[in-house]
Tab-separated table of C-alpha atoms and ligand atoms in Angstrom:
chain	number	residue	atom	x	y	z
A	245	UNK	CA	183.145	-128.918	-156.451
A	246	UNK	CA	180.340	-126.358	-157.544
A	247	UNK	CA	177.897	-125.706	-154.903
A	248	UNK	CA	174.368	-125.188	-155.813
A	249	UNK	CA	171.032	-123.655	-154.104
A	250	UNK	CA	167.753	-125.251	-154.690
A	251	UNK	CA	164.589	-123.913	-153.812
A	252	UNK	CA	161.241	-125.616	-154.042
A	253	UNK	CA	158.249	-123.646	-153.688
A	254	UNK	CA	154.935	-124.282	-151.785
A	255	UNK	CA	153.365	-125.941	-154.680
A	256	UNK	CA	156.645	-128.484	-155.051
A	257	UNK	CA	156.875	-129.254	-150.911
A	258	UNK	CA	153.002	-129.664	-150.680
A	259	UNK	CA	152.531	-133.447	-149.748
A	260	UNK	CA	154.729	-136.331	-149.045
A	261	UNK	CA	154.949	-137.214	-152.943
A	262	UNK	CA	156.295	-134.129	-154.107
A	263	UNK	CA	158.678	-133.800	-151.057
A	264	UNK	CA	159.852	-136.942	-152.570
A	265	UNK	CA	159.739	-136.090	-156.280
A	266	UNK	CA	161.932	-132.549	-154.877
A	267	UNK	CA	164.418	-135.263	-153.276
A	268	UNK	CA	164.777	-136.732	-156.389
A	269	UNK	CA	166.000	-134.018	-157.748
A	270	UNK	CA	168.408	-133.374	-155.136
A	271	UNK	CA	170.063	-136.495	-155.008
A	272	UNK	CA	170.489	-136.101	-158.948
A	273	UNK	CA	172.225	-132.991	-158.451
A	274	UNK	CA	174.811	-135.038	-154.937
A	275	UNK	CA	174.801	-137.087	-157.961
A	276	UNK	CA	176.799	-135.064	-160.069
A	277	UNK	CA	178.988	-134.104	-157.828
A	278	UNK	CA	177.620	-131.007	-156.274
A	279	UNK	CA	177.594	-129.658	-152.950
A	280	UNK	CA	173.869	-128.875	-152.441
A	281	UNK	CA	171.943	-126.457	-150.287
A	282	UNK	CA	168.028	-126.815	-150.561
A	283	UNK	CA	165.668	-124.031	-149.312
A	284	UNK	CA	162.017	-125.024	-148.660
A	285	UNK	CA	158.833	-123.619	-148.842
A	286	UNK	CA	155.663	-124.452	-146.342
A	287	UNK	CA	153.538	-126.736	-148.322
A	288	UNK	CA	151.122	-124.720	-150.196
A	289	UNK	CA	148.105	-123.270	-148.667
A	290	UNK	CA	150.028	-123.496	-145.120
A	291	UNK	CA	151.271	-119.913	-145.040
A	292	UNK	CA	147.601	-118.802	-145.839
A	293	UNK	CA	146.394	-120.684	-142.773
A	294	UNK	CA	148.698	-119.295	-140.372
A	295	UNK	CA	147.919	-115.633	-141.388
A	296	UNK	CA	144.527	-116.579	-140.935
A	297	UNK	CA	144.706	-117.908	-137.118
A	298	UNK	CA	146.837	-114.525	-136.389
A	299	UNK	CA	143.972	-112.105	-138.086
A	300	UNK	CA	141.369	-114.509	-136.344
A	301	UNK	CA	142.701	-113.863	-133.302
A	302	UNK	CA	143.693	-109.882	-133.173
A	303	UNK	CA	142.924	-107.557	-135.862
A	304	UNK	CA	145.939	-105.496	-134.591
A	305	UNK	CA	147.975	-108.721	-133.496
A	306	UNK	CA	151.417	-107.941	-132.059
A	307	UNK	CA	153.676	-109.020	-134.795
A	308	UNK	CA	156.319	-110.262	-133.930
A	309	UNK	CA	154.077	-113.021	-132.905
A	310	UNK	CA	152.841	-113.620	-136.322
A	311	UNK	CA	156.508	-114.106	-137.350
A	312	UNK	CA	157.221	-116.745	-134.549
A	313	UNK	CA	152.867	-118.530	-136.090
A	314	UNK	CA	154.333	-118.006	-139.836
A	315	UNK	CA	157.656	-119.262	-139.545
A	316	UNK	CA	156.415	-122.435	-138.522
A	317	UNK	CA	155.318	-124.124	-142.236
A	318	UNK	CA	158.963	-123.873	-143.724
A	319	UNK	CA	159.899	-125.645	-140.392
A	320	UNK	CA	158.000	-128.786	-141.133
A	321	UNK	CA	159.130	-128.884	-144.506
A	322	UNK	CA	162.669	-128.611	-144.010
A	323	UNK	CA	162.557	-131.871	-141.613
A	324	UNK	CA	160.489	-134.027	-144.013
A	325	UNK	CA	162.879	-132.870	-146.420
A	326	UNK	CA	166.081	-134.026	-144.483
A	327	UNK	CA	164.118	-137.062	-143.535
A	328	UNK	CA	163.401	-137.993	-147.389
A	329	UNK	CA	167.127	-137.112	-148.428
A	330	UNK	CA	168.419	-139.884	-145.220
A	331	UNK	CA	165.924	-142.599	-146.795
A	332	UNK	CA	168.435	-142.171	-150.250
A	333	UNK	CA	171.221	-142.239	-148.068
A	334	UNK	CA	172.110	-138.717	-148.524
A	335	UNK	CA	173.533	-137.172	-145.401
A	336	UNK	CA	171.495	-134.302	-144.750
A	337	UNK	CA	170.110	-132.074	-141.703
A	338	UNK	CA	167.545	-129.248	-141.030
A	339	UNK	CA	169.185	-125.564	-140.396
A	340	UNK	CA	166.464	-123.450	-139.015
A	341	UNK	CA	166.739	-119.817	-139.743
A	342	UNK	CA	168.198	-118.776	-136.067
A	343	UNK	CA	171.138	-122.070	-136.495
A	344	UNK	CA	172.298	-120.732	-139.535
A	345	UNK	CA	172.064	-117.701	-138.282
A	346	UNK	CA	170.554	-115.615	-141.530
A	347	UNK	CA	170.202	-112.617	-139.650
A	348	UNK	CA	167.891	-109.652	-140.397
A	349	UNK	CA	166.430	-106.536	-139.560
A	350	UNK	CA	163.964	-105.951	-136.876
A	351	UNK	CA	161.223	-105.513	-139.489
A	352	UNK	CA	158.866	-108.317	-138.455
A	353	UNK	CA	156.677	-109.487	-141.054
A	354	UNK	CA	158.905	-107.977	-143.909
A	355	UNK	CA	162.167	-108.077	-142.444
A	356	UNK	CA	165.289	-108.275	-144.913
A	357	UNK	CA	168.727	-110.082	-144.519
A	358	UNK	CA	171.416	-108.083	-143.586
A	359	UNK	CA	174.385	-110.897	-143.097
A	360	UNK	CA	174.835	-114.845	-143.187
A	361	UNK	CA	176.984	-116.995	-140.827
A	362	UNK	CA	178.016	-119.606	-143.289
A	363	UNK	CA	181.286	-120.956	-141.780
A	364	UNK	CA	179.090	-123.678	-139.905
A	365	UNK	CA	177.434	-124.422	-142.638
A	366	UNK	CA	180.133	-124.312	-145.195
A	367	UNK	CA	181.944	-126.860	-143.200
A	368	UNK	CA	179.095	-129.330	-142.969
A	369	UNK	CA	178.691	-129.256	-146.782
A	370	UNK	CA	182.317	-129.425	-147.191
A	371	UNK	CA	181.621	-133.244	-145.680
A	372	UNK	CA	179.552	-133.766	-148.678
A	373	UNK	CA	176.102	-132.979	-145.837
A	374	UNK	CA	172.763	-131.808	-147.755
A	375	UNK	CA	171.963	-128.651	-145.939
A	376	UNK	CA	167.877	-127.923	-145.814
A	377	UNK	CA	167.219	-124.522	-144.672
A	378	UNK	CA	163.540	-123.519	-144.453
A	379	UNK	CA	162.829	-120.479	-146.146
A	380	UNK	CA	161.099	-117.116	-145.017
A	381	UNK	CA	162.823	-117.325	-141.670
A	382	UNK	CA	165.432	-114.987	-140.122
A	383	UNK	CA	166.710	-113.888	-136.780
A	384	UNK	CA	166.454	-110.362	-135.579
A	385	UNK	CA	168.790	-108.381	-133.885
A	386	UNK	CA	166.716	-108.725	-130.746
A	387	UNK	CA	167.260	-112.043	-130.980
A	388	UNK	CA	163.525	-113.169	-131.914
A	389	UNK	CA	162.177	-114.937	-135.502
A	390	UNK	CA	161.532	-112.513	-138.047
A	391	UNK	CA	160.044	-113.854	-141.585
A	392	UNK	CA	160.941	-111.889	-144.810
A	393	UNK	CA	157.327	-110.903	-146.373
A	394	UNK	CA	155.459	-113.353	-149.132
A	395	UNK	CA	157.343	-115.031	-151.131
A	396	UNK	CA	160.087	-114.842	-148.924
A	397	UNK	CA	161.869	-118.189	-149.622
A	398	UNK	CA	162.975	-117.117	-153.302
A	399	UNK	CA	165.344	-114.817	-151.004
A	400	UNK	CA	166.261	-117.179	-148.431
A	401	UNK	CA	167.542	-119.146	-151.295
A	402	UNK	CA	169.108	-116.461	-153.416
A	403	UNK	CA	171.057	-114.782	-150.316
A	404	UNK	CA	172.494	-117.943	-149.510
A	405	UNK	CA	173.866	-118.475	-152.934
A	406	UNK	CA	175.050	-115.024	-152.614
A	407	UNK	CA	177.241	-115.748	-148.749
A	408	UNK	CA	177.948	-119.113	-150.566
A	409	UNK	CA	179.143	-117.805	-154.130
A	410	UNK	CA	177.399	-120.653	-155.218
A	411	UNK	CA	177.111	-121.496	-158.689
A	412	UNK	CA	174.248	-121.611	-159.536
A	413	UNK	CA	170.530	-120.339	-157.570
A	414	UNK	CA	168.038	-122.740	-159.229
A	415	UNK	CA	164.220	-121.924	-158.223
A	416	UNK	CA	161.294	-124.760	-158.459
A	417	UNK	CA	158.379	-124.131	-159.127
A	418	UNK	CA	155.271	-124.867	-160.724
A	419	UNK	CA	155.557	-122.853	-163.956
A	420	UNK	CA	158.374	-123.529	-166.259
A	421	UNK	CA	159.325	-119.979	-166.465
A	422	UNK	CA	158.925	-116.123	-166.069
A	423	UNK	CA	156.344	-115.388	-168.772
A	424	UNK	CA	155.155	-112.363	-170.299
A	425	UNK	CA	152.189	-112.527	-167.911
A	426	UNK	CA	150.497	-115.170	-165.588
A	427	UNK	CA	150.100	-118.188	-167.700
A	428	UNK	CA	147.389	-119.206	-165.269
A	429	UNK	CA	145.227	-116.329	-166.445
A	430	UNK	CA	146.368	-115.784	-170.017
A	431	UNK	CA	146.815	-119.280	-172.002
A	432	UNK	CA	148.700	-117.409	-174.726
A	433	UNK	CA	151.175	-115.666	-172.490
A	434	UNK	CA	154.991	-117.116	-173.511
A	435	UNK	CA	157.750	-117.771	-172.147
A	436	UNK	CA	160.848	-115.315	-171.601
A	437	UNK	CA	164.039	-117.324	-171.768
A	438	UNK	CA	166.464	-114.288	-170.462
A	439	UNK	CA	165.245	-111.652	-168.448
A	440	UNK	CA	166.637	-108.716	-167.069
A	441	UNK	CA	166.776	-108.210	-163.369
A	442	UNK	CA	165.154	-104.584	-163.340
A	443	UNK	CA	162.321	-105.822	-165.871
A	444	UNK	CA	162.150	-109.014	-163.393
A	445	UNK	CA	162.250	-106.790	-159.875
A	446	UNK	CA	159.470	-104.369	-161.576
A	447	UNK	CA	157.246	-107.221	-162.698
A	448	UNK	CA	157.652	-108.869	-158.985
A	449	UNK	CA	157.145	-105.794	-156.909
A	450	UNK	CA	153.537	-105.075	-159.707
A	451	UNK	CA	152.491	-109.146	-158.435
A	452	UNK	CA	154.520	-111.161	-160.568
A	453	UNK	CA	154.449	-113.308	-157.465
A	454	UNK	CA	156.831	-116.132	-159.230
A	455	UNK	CA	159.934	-114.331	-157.938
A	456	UNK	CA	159.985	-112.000	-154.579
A	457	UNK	CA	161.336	-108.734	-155.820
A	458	UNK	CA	163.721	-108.899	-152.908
A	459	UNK	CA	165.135	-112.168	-154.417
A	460	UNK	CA	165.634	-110.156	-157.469
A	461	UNK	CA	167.274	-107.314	-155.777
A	462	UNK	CA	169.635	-109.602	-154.108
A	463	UNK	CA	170.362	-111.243	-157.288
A	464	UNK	CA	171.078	-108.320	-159.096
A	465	UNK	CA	173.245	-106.961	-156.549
A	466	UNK	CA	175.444	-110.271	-156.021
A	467	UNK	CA	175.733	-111.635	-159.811
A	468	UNK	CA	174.042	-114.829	-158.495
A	469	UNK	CA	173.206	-116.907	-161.535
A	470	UNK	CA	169.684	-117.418	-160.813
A	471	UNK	CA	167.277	-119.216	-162.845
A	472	UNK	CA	163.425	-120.383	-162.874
A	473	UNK	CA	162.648	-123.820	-163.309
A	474	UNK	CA	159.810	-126.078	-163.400
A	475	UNK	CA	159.509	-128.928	-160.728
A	476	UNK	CA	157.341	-131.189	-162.396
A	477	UNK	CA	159.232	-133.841	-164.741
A	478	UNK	CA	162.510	-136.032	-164.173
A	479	UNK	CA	164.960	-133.165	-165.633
A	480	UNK	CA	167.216	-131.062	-163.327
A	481	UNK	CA	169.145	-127.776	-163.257
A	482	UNK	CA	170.715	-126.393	-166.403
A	483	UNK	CA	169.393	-129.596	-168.305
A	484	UNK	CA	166.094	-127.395	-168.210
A	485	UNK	CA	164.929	-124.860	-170.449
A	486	UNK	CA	163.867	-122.312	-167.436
A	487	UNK	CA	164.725	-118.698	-167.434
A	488	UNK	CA	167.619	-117.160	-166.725
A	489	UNK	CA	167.717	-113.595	-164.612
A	490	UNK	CA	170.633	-111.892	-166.780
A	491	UNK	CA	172.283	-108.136	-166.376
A	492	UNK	CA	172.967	-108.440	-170.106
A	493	UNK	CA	170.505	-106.122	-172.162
A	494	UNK	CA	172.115	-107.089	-175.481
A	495	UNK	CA	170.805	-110.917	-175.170
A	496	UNK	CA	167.177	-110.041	-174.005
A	497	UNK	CA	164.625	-110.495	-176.564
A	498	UNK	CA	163.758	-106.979	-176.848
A	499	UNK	CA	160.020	-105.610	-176.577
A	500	UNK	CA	158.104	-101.728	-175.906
A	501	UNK	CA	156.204	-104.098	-173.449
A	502	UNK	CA	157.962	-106.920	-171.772
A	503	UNK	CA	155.010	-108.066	-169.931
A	504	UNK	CA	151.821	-107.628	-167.912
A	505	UNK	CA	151.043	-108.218	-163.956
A	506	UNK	CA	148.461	-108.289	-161.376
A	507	UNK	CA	147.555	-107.628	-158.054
A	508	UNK	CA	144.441	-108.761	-156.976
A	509	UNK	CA	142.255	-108.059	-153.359
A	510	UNK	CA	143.831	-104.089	-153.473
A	511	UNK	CA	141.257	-102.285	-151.151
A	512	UNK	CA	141.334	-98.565	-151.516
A	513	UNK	CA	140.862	-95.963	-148.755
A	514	UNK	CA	139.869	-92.315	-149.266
A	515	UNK	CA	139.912	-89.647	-146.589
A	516	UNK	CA	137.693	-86.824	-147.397
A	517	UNK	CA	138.491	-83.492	-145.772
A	518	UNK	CA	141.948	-83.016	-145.000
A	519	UNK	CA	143.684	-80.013	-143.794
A	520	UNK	CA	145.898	-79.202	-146.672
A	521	UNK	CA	148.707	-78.391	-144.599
A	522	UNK	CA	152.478	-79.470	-144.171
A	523	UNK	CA	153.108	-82.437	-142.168
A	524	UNK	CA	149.697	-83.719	-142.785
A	525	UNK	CA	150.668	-87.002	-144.738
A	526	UNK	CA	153.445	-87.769	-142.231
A	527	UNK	CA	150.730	-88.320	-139.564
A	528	UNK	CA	148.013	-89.882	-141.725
A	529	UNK	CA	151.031	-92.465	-142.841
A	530	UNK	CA	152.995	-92.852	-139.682
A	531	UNK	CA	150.187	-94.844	-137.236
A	532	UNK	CA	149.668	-96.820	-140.861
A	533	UNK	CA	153.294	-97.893	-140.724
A	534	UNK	CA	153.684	-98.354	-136.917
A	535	UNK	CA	150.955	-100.862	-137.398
A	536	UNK	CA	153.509	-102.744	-140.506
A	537	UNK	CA	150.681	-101.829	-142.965
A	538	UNK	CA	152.176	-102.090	-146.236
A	539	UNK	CA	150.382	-98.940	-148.553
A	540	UNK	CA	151.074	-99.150	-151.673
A	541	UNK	CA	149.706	-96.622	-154.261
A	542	UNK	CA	149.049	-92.848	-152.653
A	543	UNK	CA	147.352	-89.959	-154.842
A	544	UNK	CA	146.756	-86.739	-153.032
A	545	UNK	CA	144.157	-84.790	-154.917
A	546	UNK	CA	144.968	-80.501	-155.524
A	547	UNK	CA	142.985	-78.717	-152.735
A	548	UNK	CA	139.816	-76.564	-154.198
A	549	UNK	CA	139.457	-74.658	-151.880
A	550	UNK	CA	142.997	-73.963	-150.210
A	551	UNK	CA	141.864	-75.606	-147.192
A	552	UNK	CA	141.261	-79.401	-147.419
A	553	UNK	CA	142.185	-81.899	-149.884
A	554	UNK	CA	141.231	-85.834	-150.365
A	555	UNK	CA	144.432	-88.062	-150.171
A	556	UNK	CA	143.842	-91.418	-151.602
A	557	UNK	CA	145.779	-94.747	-150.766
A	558	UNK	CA	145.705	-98.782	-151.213
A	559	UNK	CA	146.330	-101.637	-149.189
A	560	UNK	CA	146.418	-105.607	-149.735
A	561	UNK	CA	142.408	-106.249	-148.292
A	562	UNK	CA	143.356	-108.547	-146.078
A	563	UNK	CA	145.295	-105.424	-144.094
A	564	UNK	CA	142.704	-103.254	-144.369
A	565	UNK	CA	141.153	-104.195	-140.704
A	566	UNK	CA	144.222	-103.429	-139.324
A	567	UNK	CA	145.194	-100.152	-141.780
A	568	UNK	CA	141.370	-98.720	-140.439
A	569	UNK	CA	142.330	-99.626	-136.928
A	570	UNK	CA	146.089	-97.673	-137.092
A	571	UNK	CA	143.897	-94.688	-138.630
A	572	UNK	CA	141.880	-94.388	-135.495
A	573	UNK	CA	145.450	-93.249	-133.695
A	574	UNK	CA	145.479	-90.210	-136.479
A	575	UNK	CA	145.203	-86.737	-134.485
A	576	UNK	CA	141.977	-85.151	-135.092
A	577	UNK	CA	140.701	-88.549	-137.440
A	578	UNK	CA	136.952	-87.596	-136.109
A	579	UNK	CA	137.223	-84.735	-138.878
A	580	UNK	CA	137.959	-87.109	-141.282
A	581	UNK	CA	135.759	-88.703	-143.449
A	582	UNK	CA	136.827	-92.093	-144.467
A	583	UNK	CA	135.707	-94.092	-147.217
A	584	UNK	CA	136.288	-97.566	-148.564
A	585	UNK	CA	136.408	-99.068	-151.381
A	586	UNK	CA	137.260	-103.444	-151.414
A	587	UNK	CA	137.264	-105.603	-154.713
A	588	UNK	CA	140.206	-103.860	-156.179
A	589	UNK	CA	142.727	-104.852	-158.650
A	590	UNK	CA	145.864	-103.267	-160.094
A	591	UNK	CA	146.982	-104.257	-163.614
A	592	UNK	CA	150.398	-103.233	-164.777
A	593	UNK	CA	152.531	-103.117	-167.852
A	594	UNK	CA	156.621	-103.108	-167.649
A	595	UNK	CA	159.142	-102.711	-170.088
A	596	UNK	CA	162.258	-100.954	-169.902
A	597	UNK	CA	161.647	-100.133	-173.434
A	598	UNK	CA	158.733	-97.721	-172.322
A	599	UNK	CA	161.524	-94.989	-171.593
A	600	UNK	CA	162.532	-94.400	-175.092
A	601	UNK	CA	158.749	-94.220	-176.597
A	602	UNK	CA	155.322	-92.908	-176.822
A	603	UNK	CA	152.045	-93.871	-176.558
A	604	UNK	CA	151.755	-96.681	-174.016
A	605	UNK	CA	149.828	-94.982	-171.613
A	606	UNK	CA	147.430	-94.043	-174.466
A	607	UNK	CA	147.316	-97.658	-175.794
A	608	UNK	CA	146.230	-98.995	-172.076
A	609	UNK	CA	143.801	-96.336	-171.445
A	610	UNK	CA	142.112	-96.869	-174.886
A	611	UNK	CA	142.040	-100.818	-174.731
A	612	UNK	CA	140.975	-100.568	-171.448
A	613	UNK	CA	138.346	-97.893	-172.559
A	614	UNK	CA	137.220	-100.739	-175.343
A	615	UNK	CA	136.098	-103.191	-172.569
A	616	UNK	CA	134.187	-100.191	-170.721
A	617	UNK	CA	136.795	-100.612	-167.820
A	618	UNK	CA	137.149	-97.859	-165.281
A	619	UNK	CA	140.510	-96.446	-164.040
A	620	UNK	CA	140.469	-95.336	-160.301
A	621	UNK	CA	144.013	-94.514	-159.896
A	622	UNK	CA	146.919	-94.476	-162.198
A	623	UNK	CA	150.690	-94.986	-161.471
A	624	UNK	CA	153.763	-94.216	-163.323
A	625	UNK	CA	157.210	-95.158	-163.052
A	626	UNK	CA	160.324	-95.189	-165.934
A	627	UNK	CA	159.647	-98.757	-167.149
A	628	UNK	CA	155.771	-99.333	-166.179
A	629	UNK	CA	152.575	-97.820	-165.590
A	630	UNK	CA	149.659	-98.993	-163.551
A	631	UNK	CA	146.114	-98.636	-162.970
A	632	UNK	CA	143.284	-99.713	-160.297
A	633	UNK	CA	140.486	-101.126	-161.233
A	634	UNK	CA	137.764	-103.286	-160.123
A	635	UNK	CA	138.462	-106.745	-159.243
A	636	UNK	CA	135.497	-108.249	-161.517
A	637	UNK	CA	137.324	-107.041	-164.875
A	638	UNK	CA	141.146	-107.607	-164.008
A	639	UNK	CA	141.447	-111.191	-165.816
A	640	UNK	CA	139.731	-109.079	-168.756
A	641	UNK	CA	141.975	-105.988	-168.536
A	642	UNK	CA	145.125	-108.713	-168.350
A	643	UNK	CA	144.056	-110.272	-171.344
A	644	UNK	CA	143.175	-107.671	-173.287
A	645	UNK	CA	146.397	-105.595	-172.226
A	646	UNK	CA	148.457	-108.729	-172.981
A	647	UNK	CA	146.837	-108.622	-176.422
A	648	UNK	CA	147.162	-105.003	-177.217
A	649	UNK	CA	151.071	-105.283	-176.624
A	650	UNK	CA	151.557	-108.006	-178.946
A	651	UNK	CA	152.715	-109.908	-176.113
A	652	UNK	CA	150.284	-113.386	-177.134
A	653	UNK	CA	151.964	-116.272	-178.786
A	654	UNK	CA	151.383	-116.797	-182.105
B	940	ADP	P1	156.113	-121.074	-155.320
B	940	ADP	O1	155.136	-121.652	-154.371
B	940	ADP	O2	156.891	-122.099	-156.079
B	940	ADP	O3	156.981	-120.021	-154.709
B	940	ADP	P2	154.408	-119.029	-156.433
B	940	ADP	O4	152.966	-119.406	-156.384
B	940	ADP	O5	154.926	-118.103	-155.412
B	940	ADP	O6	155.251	-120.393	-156.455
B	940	ADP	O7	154.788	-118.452	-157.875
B	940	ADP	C1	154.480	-119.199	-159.041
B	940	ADP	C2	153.193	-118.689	-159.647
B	940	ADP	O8	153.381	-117.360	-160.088
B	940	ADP	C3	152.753	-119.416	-160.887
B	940	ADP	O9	151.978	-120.540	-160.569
B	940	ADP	C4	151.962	-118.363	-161.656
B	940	ADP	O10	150.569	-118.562	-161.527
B	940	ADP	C5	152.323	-117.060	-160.977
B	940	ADP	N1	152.768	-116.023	-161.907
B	940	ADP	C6	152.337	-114.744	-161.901
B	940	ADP	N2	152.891	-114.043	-162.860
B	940	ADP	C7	153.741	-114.871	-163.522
B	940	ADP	C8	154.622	-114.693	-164.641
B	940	ADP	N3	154.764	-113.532	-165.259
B	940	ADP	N4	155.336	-115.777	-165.047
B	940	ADP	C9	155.210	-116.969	-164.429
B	940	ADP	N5	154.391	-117.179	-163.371
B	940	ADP	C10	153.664	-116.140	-162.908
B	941	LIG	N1	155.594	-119.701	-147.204
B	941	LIG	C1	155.830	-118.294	-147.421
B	941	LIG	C2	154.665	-117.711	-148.217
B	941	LIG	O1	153.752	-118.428	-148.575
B	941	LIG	C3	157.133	-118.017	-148.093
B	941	LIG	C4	157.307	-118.629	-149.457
B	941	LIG	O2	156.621	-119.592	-149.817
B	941	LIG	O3	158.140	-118.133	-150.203
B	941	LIG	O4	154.638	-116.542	-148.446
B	942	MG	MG1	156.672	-118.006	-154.252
């Protein structure tokens, strides 16, 4: 009997209709004759609320607390969803993150799966049970509730198919696909039907938020057969044409460019005035990640004078409070002179085909130059290369960048 992981996002769980629509789907698949895990999503908009009691209530709240307010949305869902499979007399039950156990790291708020218990569970579907397992959830080492960053339920879902050796990781959602940018932004965009896991984990981790790049990661490492798939409509599983995370170059539909993402509300924080000498980033960037800030892009600028240098970084805005707070706890921060800058965006292009030619960089820069868009910071990697600009003119840049790559349909 195949087994099979299905995971239905926020915008698939978010009301008693589409709970029922998803447990449609998973009957079709008991149906079939499959031994069926489900992962759930909080209903959409959920997540967003609970961040916004904890940051309401502390600007440095203690966070392991925020992992035990967070948690909480995937726990609703994964009883209505058990609830809805009993009413079509499936047998089915709720496995909360800590009864699995999925155990993880002690890195609250971003924590990441280090094993599975899955004898319990294994025996329970074995019986022909539904097992619903709320996403995002883990269990520390300490024994408290850790959640697994944004997004996390695409790898609650994957790392279970992984422990499992399921068959098949099938991921719900409200876009048919992976396309070559957000469809949401850029009508044209298309659909990829294969994608490579590296083009796939460097499009998630640039805001390519339809897969976590963890989930990726995980998928690459593990083989699991993991695919996209749209929620909306009657069909189910392989039936649909989704796409399909592949380690198989040869089959990929081959592009300089495979695609273009987004991050928007980047903040950017400059310190004016540091003592260019050794050890000096370690203690700018050690309170920062004491506090779990997450900093993403980090440009130290050549001192002029031998002395004191600028060293530039970004953070998601809504971190920002607590990234300013955590820099007050830098030795000798009243030197520093710190300025902010909000309304950010970064606006990527990936493609593994960047590392065998020329002349991307210069394409972006001049069609961003065209629409009289800024760069603040630029960022390179092998297979992509980003820049920071402001928020106003990122759907532009996207478009326009989407364009200049030949990436719009026909
Ligand atoms: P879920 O709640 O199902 O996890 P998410 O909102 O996390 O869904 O991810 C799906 C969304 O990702 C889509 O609605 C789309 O707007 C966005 N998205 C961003 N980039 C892409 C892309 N390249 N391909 C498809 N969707 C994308
Ligand atoms: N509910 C969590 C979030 O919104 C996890 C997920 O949906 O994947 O980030
Ligand atoms: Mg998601």
């Amino acid at each position: 009997m195949p087994t099979i992981v299905m995971k239905f996002g926020g915008t698939s769980v978010a009301n008693i209709e589409k709970i029922n629509a998803a447990a449609d789907k998973v009957a079709a698949e008991v149906v079939r004759g499959n031994k069926v895990v489900v992962v759930v999503s909080a209903m959409s908009g959920v997540t967003n609320k609970l961040v916004g009691y904890c940051r309401e209530m502390s600007s440095m709240y203690d966070i392991r607390e925020y992992d035990t307010v967070v948690s909480s949305g995937e726990q609703i869902t994964s009883g209505l969803m058990a609830m809805a499979l009993q009413e079509r007399d499936i047998t089915a039950r709720s496995w909360l993150g800590w009864q699995v156990p999925i155990h993880t790291d002690n890195v609250h708020g971003q924590a990441s799966i280090t094993s599975i218990e899955t004898d319990a569970l294994q025996e329970r579907l074995n019986l022909g049970e539904v097992a619903v397992v709320p996403g995002f959830q883990g269990l520390t080492e300490r024994n408290r509730i850790s959640t697994l960053g944004r997004g996390g339920s695409d790898t609650t879902a994957v790392a279970l198919a992984a422990a499992l050796k399921a068959d098949r990781c099938d991921i719900y959602t409200d876009v048919d696909g992976v396309y070559t940018t957000d469809p949401r932004i850029v009508p044209e965009a298309q659909k990829i039907n294969r994608i490579s896991y590296e083009e796939m984990i460097e499009l998630a981790s640039l805001g390519a938020k339809v897969l976590q790049t963890r989930s990726v990661e995980v998928a690459m490492k593990n083989n699991v057969n993991l695919q996209v798939l749209c929620s909306f409509g009657e069909e189910i599983g392989s039936d649909l044409p989704g796409t399909l995370l592949t380690a198989n170059e040869d089959d990929m539909e081959t592009k300089i460019v495979s695609g273009v993402a987004y991050q928007a509300d980047e903040a950017k924080v400059t310190l004016l005035n540091v003592p260019d000498i050794p050890g000096i980033a370690s203690k700018i960037f050690k309170p920062l990640s004491n506090a779990a800030v997450n900093v993403d892009m980090i440009v130290q600028n050549i001192s002029s004078n031998g002395d004191a240098t600028d060293m530039t970084f970004t953070v998601s805005k809504g971190e920002l409070p607590r990234a300013l707070k955590a820099l007050e706890q830098v030795e000798g921060v009243d030197d520093l002179e710190i300025r902010v800058a909000e309304d950010l965006a970064k606006v990527s292009v990936v493609g593994v085909g960047m590392i065998t030619n020329h002349g991307i960089a210069s394409t972006m820069f001049e069609t961003l130059a065209e629409k009289n868009i800024n760069i603040e910071v630029v960022s390179t990697s092998e297979i992509k290369i980003s820049v920071l600009i402001k928020r106003d003119y990122m759907e532009l840049a996207v478009r326009a960048l989407h364009s200049a790559f030949g990436l719009d349909q026909e």
